[in-house]
Amino acid sequence: MIASSSSSALTKRFAANRLDRELVDRLTAAEDLLIASCRRLGIPCRILRPTLIYGQAGPYGDHNLSRLIGLMRRWPLLPLPEHTGLRQPIHATQLAAVALHLARQLAGSGVDSVLGERIALGGDSTLSYRSMLQALQHTLPPTDPARRCRLLSIPNRLFLLLASPVLLVSPKAFEAVLRMAADLAGFSPSHQLLGQPAQSFPVLPLAGVQAQPRRSAR
């Protein structure tokens, strides 16, 4: 049994707003129930906790990085904290490949017990929030308006001060702003589990984007 949960079960454990805390409780309770049921039935189980899933798969696209691209298309200037935290985004195809790989292992000789029943899973690249946005911009076609968006660095304290009115409107949104400066990385890279070479960020295709073809190195 391979199931997909979310890294939110880890990253939002200490959230100050009620909605995120309730999300953690629901995710953890569902994981516990699934693991207990599999143990009772004698079925091997692994639960993946992927972080920041992105990409396009047929008609389906993510609502993570695609929203950031949408913001950069609409805004000529995007303020960011001067020191942004680390991210480890994982493409949908990487997540699917890991799930299939582990399923085949469970059907065969079994998965290495060192991994545990819950696996925090990330992509192959660890980069800052700012670097992640810059990499997205560079992947877009030259005519895409998101490429013209300027990423403005603001000292972290001043950035939080300017963002503080968001707290009055939505504590959940304010915590999302705070997480820009938090390190949400350190997960198992997908290529290590697959035993394959690492893939650079971003992996294509991106949701709602017709990316430029990559030139092969000579």
JSON list of N, CA, C and O in Angstrom, two decimals, residues 142-180:
[
{"chain": "A", "resi": 142, "resn": "PRO", "atom": "N", "xyz": [10.32, 34.05, -23.59]},
{"chain": "A", "resi": 142, "resn": "PRO", "atom": "CA", "xyz": [10.74, 35.45, -23.49]},
{"chain": "A", "resi": 142, "resn": "PRO", "atom": "C", "xyz": [9.58, 36.44, -23.48]},
{"chain": "A", "resi": 142, "resn": "PRO", "atom": "O", "xyz": [9.70, 37.52, -22.91]},
{"chain": "A", "resi": 143, "resn": "THR", "atom": "N", "xyz": [8.47, 36.07, -24.11]},
{"chain": "A", "resi": 143, "resn": "THR", "atom": "CA", "xyz": [7.34, 36.99, -24.18]},
{"chain": "A", "resi": 143, "resn": "THR", "atom": "C", "xyz": [6.41, 36.90, -22.98]},
{"chain": "A", "resi": 143, "resn": "THR", "atom": "O", "xyz": [5.45, 37.68, -22.89]},
{"chain": "A", "resi": 144, "resn": "ASP", "atom": "N", "xyz": [6.64, 35.96, -22.08]},
{"chain": "A", "resi": 144, "resn": "ASP", "atom": "CA", "xyz": [5.76, 35.81, -20.92]},
{"chain": "A", "resi": 144, "resn": "ASP", "atom": "C", "xyz": [5.94, 37.01, -19.98]},
{"chain": "A", "resi": 144, "resn": "ASP", "atom": "O", "xyz": [7.06, 37.35, -19.60]},
{"chain": "A", "resi": 145, "resn": "PRO", "atom": "N", "xyz": [4.85, 37.69, -19.60]},
{"chain": "A", "resi": 145, "resn": "PRO", "atom": "CA", "xyz": [4.96, 38.87, -18.74]},
{"chain": "A", "resi": 145, "resn": "PRO", "atom": "C", "xyz": [5.59, 38.59, -17.38]},
{"chain": "A", "resi": 145, "resn": "PRO", "atom": "O", "xyz": [6.13, 39.50, -16.75]},
{"chain": "A", "resi": 146, "resn": "ALA", "atom": "N", "xyz": [5.54, 37.34, -16.92]},
{"chain": "A", "resi": 146, "resn": "ALA", "atom": "CA", "xyz": [6.15, 37.02, -15.62]},
{"chain": "A", "resi": 146, "resn": "ALA", "atom": "C", "xyz": [7.66, 37.23, -15.62]},
{"chain": "A", "resi": 146, "resn": "ALA", "atom": "O", "xyz": [8.26, 37.49, -14.58]},
{"chain": "A", "resi": 147, "resn": "ARG", "atom": "N", "xyz": [8.27, 37.17, -16.80]},
{"chain": "A", "resi": 147, "resn": "ARG", "atom": "CA", "xyz": [9.72, 37.38, -16.87]},
{"chain": "A", "resi": 147, "resn": "ARG", "atom": "C", "xyz": [10.11, 38.82, -16.59]},
{"chain": "A", "resi": 147, "resn": "ARG", "atom": "O", "xyz": [11.25, 39.10, -16.22]},
{"chain": "A", "resi": 148, "resn": "ARG", "atom": "N", "xyz": [9.15, 39.74, -16.76]},
{"chain": "A", "resi": 148, "resn": "ARG", "atom": "CA", "xyz": [9.45, 41.15, -16.54]},
{"chain": "A", "resi": 148, "resn": "ARG", "atom": "C", "xyz": [9.19, 41.59, -15.11]},
{"chain": "A", "resi": 148, "resn": "ARG", "atom": "O", "xyz": [9.45, 42.73, -14.75]},
{"chain": "A", "resi": 149, "resn": "CYS", "atom": "N", "xyz": [8.66, 40.69, -14.29]},
{"chain": "A", "resi": 149, "resn": "CYS", "atom": "CA", "xyz": [8.39, 41.02, -12.89]},
{"chain": "A", "resi": 149, "resn": "CYS", "atom": "C", "xyz": [9.71, 41.13, -12.14]},
{"chain": "A", "resi": 149, "resn": "CYS", "atom": "O", "xyz": [10.55, 40.24, -12.18]},
{"chain": "A", "resi": 150, "resn": "ARG", "atom": "N", "xyz": [9.88, 42.23, -11.43]},
{"chain": "A", "resi": 150, "resn": "ARG", "atom": "CA", "xyz": [11.09, 42.44, -10.65]},
{"chain": "A", "resi": 150, "resn": "ARG", "atom": "C", "xyz": [10.88, 41.94, -9.22]},
{"chain": "A", "resi": 150, "resn": "ARG", "atom": "O", "xyz": [9.89, 42.28, -8.57]},
{"chain": "A", "resi": 151, "resn": "LEU", "atom": "N", "xyz": [11.81, 41.14, -8.75]},
{"chain": "A", "resi": 151, "resn": "LEU", "atom": "CA", "xyz": [11.74, 40.62, -7.39]},
{"chain": "A", "resi": 151, "resn": "LEU", "atom": "C", "xyz": [12.49, 41.59, -6.47]},
{"chain": "A", "resi": 151, "resn": "LEU", "atom": "O", "xyz": [13.72, 41.71, -6.55]},
{"chain": "A", "resi": 152, "resn": "LEU", "atom": "N", "xyz": [11.75, 42.29, -5.65]},
{"chain": "A", "resi": 152, "resn": "LEU", "atom": "CA", "xyz": [12.30, 43.34, -4.81]},
{"chain": "A", "resi": 152, "resn": "LEU", "atom": "C", "xyz": [12.62, 42.81, -3.42]},
{"chain": "A", "resi": 152, "resn": "LEU", "atom": "O", "xyz": [11.72, 42.37, -2.69]},
{"chain": "A", "resi": 153, "resn": "SER", "atom": "N", "xyz": [13.89, 42.87, -3.02]},
{"chain": "A", "resi": 153, "resn": "SER", "atom": "CA", "xyz": [14.30, 42.42, -1.69]},
{"chain": "A", "resi": 153, "resn": "SER", "atom": "C", "xyz": [14.08, 43.52, -0.67]},
{"chain": "A", "resi": 153, "resn": "SER", "atom": "O", "xyz": [14.50, 44.66, -0.87]},
{"chain": "A", "resi": 154, "resn": "ILE", "atom": "N", "xyz": [13.40, 43.17, 0.42]},
{"chain": "A", "resi": 154, "resn": "ILE", "atom": "CA", "xyz": [13.13, 44.10, 1.51]},
{"chain": "A", "resi": 154, "resn": "ILE", "atom": "C", "xyz": [13.67, 43.49, 2.80]},
{"chain": "A", "resi": 154, "resn": "ILE", "atom": "O", "xyz": [13.47, 42.29, 3.03]},
{"chain": "A", "resi": 155, "resn": "PRO", "atom": "N", "xyz": [14.36, 44.26, 3.63]},
{"chain": "A", "resi": 155, "resn": "PRO", "atom": "CA", "xyz": [14.83, 43.70, 4.91]},
{"chain": "A", "resi": 155, "resn": "PRO", "atom": "C", "xyz": [13.70, 42.98, 5.64]},
{"chain": "A", "resi": 155, "resn": "PRO", "atom": "O", "xyz": [12.56, 43.46, 5.66]},
{"chain": "A", "resi": 156, "resn": "ASN", "atom": "N", "xyz": [14.02, 41.84, 6.21]},
{"chain": "A", "resi": 156, "resn": "ASN", "atom": "CA", "xyz": [12.97, 40.97, 6.76]},
{"chain": "A", "resi": 156, "resn": "ASN", "atom": "C", "xyz": [12.06, 41.67, 7.76]},
{"chain": "A", "resi": 156, "resn": "ASN", "atom": "O", "xyz": [10.83, 41.50, 7.73]},
{"chain": "A", "resi": 157, "resn": "ARG", "atom": "N", "xyz": [12.62, 42.46, 8.65]},
{"chain": "A", "resi": 157, "resn": "ARG", "atom": "CA", "xyz": [11.79, 43.14, 9.65]},
{"chain": "A", "resi": 157, "resn": "ARG", "atom": "C", "xyz": [10.83, 44.13, 9.00]},
{"chain": "A", "resi": 157, "resn": "ARG", "atom": "O", "xyz": [9.66, 44.21, 9.37]},
{"chain": "A", "resi": 158, "resn": "LEU", "atom": "N", "xyz": [11.34, 44.87, 8.02]},
{"chain": "A", "resi": 158, "resn": "LEU", "atom": "CA", "xyz": [10.48, 45.83, 7.32]},
{"chain": "A", "resi": 158, "resn": "LEU", "atom": "C", "xyz": [9.42, 45.09, 6.51]},
{"chain": "A", "resi": 158, "resn": "LEU", "atom": "O", "xyz": [8.26, 45.53, 6.45]},
{"chain": "A", "resi": 159, "resn": "PHE", "atom": "N", "xyz": [9.80, 43.97, 5.91]},
{"chain": "A", "resi": 159, "resn": "PHE", "atom": "CA", "xyz": [8.84, 43.19, 5.14]},
{"chain": "A", "resi": 159, "resn": "PHE", "atom": "C", "xyz": [7.68, 42.72, 6.02]},
{"chain": "A", "resi": 159, "resn": "PHE", "atom": "O", "xyz": [6.51, 42.80, 5.65]},
{"chain": "A", "resi": 160, "resn": "LEU", "atom": "N", "xyz": [8.01, 42.21, 7.22]},
{"chain": "A", "resi": 160, "resn": "LEU", "atom": "CA", "xyz": [6.97, 41.74, 8.14]},
{"chain": "A", "resi": 160, "resn": "LEU", "atom": "C", "xyz": [6.09, 42.90, 8.61]},
{"chain": "A", "resi": 160, "resn": "LEU", "atom": "O", "xyz": [4.87, 42.74, 8.78]},
{"chain": "A", "resi": 161, "resn": "LEU", "atom": "N", "xyz": [6.70, 44.05, 8.82]},
{"chain": "A", "resi": 161, "resn": "LEU", "atom": "CA", "xyz": [5.93, 45.22, 9.22]},
{"chain": "A", "resi": 161, "resn": "LEU", "atom": "C", "xyz": [4.94, 45.61, 8.13]},
{"chain": "A", "resi": 161, "resn": "LEU", "atom": "O", "xyz": [3.76, 45.89, 8.41]},
{"chain": "A", "resi": 162, "resn": "LEU", "atom": "N", "xyz": [5.39, 45.62, 6.88]},
{"chain": "A", "resi": 162, "resn": "LEU", "atom": "CA", "xyz": [4.52, 45.98, 5.77]},
{"chain": "A", "resi": 162, "resn": "LEU", "atom": "C", "xyz": [3.42, 44.93, 5.55]},
{"chain": "A", "resi": 162, "resn": "LEU", "atom": "O", "xyz": [2.32, 45.26, 5.09]},
{"chain": "A", "resi": 163, "resn": "ALA", "atom": "N", "xyz": [3.72, 43.68, 5.89]},
{"chain": "A", "resi": 163, "resn": "ALA", "atom": "CA", "xyz": [2.75, 42.60, 5.68]},
{"chain": "A", "resi": 163, "resn": "ALA", "atom": "C", "xyz": [1.79, 42.43, 6.86]},
{"chain": "A", "resi": 163, "resn": "ALA", "atom": "O", "xyz": [0.81, 41.69, 6.76]},
{"chain": "A", "resi": 164, "resn": "SER", "atom": "N", "xyz": [2.05, 43.12, 7.96]},
{"chain": "A", "resi": 164, "resn": "SER", "atom": "CA", "xyz": [1.25, 42.92, 9.17]},
{"chain": "A", "resi": 164, "resn": "SER", "atom": "C", "xyz": [-0.25, 43.17, 9.00]},
{"chain": "A", "resi": 164, "resn": "SER", "atom": "O", "xyz": [-1.05, 42.50, 9.66]},
{"chain": "A", "resi": 165, "resn": "PRO", "atom": "N", "xyz": [-0.70, 44.10, 8.12]},
{"chain": "A", "resi": 165, "resn": "PRO", "atom": "CA", "xyz": [-2.15, 44.26, 7.95]},
{"chain": "A", "resi": 165, "resn": "PRO", "atom": "C", "xyz": [-2.85, 43.00, 7.46]},
{"chain": "A", "resi": 165, "resn": "PRO", "atom": "O", "xyz": [-4.06, 42.82, 7.69]},
{"chain": "A", "resi": 166, "resn": "VAL", "atom": "N", "xyz": [-2.10, 42.11, 6.80]},
{"chain": "A", "resi": 166, "resn": "VAL", "atom": "CA", "xyz": [-2.69, 40.86, 6.33]},
{"chain": "A", "resi": 166, "resn": "VAL", "atom": "C", "xyz": [-3.20, 40.03, 7.49]},
{"chain": "A", "resi": 166, "resn": "VAL", "atom": "O", "xyz": [-4.18, 39.29, 7.38]},
{"chain": "A", "resi": 167, "resn": "LEU", "atom": "N", "xyz": [-2.55, 40.18, 8.67]},
{"chain": "A", "resi": 167, "resn": "LEU", "atom": "CA", "xyz": [-2.96, 39.42, 9.85]},
{"chain": "A", "resi": 167, "resn": "LEU", "atom": "C", "xyz": [-4.39, 39.74, 10.25]},
{"chain": "A", "resi": 167, "resn": "LEU", "atom": "O", "xyz": [-5.13, 38.86, 10.72]},
{"chain": "A", "resi": 168, "resn": "LEU", "atom": "N", "xyz": [-4.81, 40.99, 10.07]},
{"chain": "A", "resi": 168, "resn": "LEU", "atom": "CA", "xyz": [-6.17, 41.38, 10.43]},
{"chain": "A", "resi": 168, "resn": "LEU", "atom": "C", "xyz": [-7.19, 40.78, 9.48]},
{"chain": "A", "resi": 168, "resn": "LEU", "atom": "O", "xyz": [-8.33, 40.52, 9.87]},
{"chain": "A", "resi": 169, "resn": "VAL", "atom": "N", "xyz": [-6.78, 40.54, 8.25]},
{"chain": "A", "resi": 169, "resn": "VAL", "atom": "CA", "xyz": [-7.70, 39.99, 7.24]},
{"chain": "A", "resi": 169, "resn": "VAL", "atom": "C", "xyz": [-7.73, 38.47, 7.30]},
{"chain": "A", "resi": 169, "resn": "VAL", "atom": "O", "xyz": [-8.80, 37.85, 7.29]},
{"chain": "A", "resi": 170, "resn": "SER", "atom": "N", "xyz": [-6.54, 37.86, 7.36]},
{"chain": "A", "resi": 170, "resn": "SER", "atom": "CA", "xyz": [-6.46, 36.40, 7.34]},
{"chain": "A", "resi": 170, "resn": "SER", "atom": "C", "xyz": [-5.21, 35.92, 8.05]},
{"chain": "A", "resi": 170, "resn": "SER", "atom": "O", "xyz": [-4.10, 36.02, 7.50]},
{"chain": "A", "resi": 171, "resn": "PRO", "atom": "N", "xyz": [-5.32, 35.40, 9.28]},
{"chain": "A", "resi": 171, "resn": "PRO", "atom": "CA", "xyz": [-4.16, 34.84, 9.97]},
{"chain": "A", "resi": 171, "resn": "PRO", "atom": "C", "xyz": [-3.47, 33.73, 9.17]},
{"chain": "A", "resi": 171, "resn": "PRO", "atom": "O", "xyz": [-2.26, 33.60, 9.21]},
{"chain": "A", "resi": 172, "resn": "LYS", "atom": "N", "xyz": [-4.26, 32.94, 8.44]},
{"chain": "A", "resi": 172, "resn": "LYS", "atom": "CA", "xyz": [-3.70, 31.86, 7.63]},
{"chain": "A", "resi": 172, "resn": "LYS", "atom": "C", "xyz": [-2.82, 32.42, 6.53]},
{"chain": "A", "resi": 172, "resn": "LYS", "atom": "O", "xyz": [-1.71, 31.93, 6.28]},
{"chain": "A", "resi": 173, "resn": "ALA", "atom": "N", "xyz": [-3.30, 33.47, 5.85]},
{"chain": "A", "resi": 173, "resn": "ALA", "atom": "CA", "xyz": [-2.50, 34.09, 4.78]},
{"chain": "A", "resi": 173, "resn": "ALA", "atom": "C", "xyz": [-1.25, 34.73, 5.35]},
{"chain": "A", "resi": 173, "resn": "ALA", "atom": "O", "xyz": [-0.17, 34.70, 4.73]},
{"chain": "A", "resi": 174, "resn": "PHE", "atom": "N", "xyz": [-1.35, 35.32, 6.54]},
{"chain": "A", "resi": 174, "resn": "PHE", "atom": "CA", "xyz": [-0.19, 35.95, 7.16]},
{"chain": "A", "resi": 174, "resn": "PHE", "atom": "C", "xyz": [0.88, 34.91, 7.48]},
{"chain": "A", "resi": 174, "resn": "PHE", "atom": "O", "xyz": [2.07, 35.16, 7.29]},
{"chain": "A", "resi": 175, "resn": "GLU", "atom": "N", "xyz": [0.47, 33.74, 7.94]},
{"chain": "A", "resi": 175, "resn": "GLU", "atom": "CA", "xyz": [1.45, 32.70, 8.22]},
{"chain": "A", "resi": 175, "resn": "GLU", "atom": "C", "xyz": [2.11, 32.20, 6.94]},
{"chain": "A", "resi": 175, "resn": "GLU", "atom": "O", "xyz": [3.28, 31.82, 6.93]},
{"chain": "A", "resi": 176, "resn": "ALA", "atom": "N", "xyz": [1.35, 32.22, 5.84]},
{"chain": "A", "resi": 176, "resn": "ALA", "atom": "CA", "xyz": [1.94, 31.85, 4.55]},
{"chain": "A", "resi": 176, "resn": "ALA", "atom": "C", "xyz": [3.02, 32.85, 4.17]},
{"chain": "A", "resi": 176, "resn": "ALA", "atom": "O", "xyz": [4.06, 32.47, 3.61]},
{"chain": "A", "resi": 177, "resn": "VAL", "atom": "N", "xyz": [2.80, 34.13, 4.48]},
{"chain": "A", "resi": 177, "resn": "VAL", "atom": "CA", "xyz": [3.82, 35.15, 4.24]},
{"chain": "A", "resi": 177, "resn": "VAL", "atom": "C", "xyz": [5.04, 34.89, 5.13]},
{"chain": "A", "resi": 177, "resn": "VAL", "atom": "O", "xyz": [6.18, 34.98, 4.67]},
{"chain": "A", "resi": 178, "resn": "LEU", "atom": "N", "xyz": [4.81, 34.56, 6.39]},
{"chain": "A", "resi": 178, "resn": "LEU", "atom": "CA", "xyz": [5.91, 34.28, 7.30]},
{"chain": "A", "resi": 178, "resn": "LEU", "atom": "C", "xyz": [6.77, 33.10, 6.81]},
{"chain": "A", "resi": 178, "resn": "LEU", "atom": "O", "xyz": [7.99, 33.09, 6.96]},
{"chain": "A", "resi": 179, "resn": "ARG", "atom": "N", "xyz": [6.10, 32.11, 6.20]},
{"chain": "A", "resi": 179, "resn": "ARG", "atom": "CA", "xyz": [6.83, 30.91, 5.76]},
{"chain": "A", "resi": 179, "resn": "ARG", "atom": "C", "xyz": [7.79, 31.19, 4.61]},
{"chain": "A", "resi": 179, "resn": "ARG", "atom": "O", "xyz": [8.63, 30.34, 4.29]},
{"chain": "A", "resi": 180, "resn": "MET", "atom": "N", "xyz": [7.68, 32.35, 3.97]},
{"chain": "A", "resi": 180, "resn": "MET", "atom": "CA", "xyz": [8.65, 32.69, 2.92]},
{"chain": "A", "resi": 180, "resn": "MET", "atom": "C", "xyz": [10.08, 32.67, 3.46]},
{"chain": "A", "resi": 180, "resn": "MET", "atom": "O", "xyz": [11.03, 32.37, 2.74]}
]
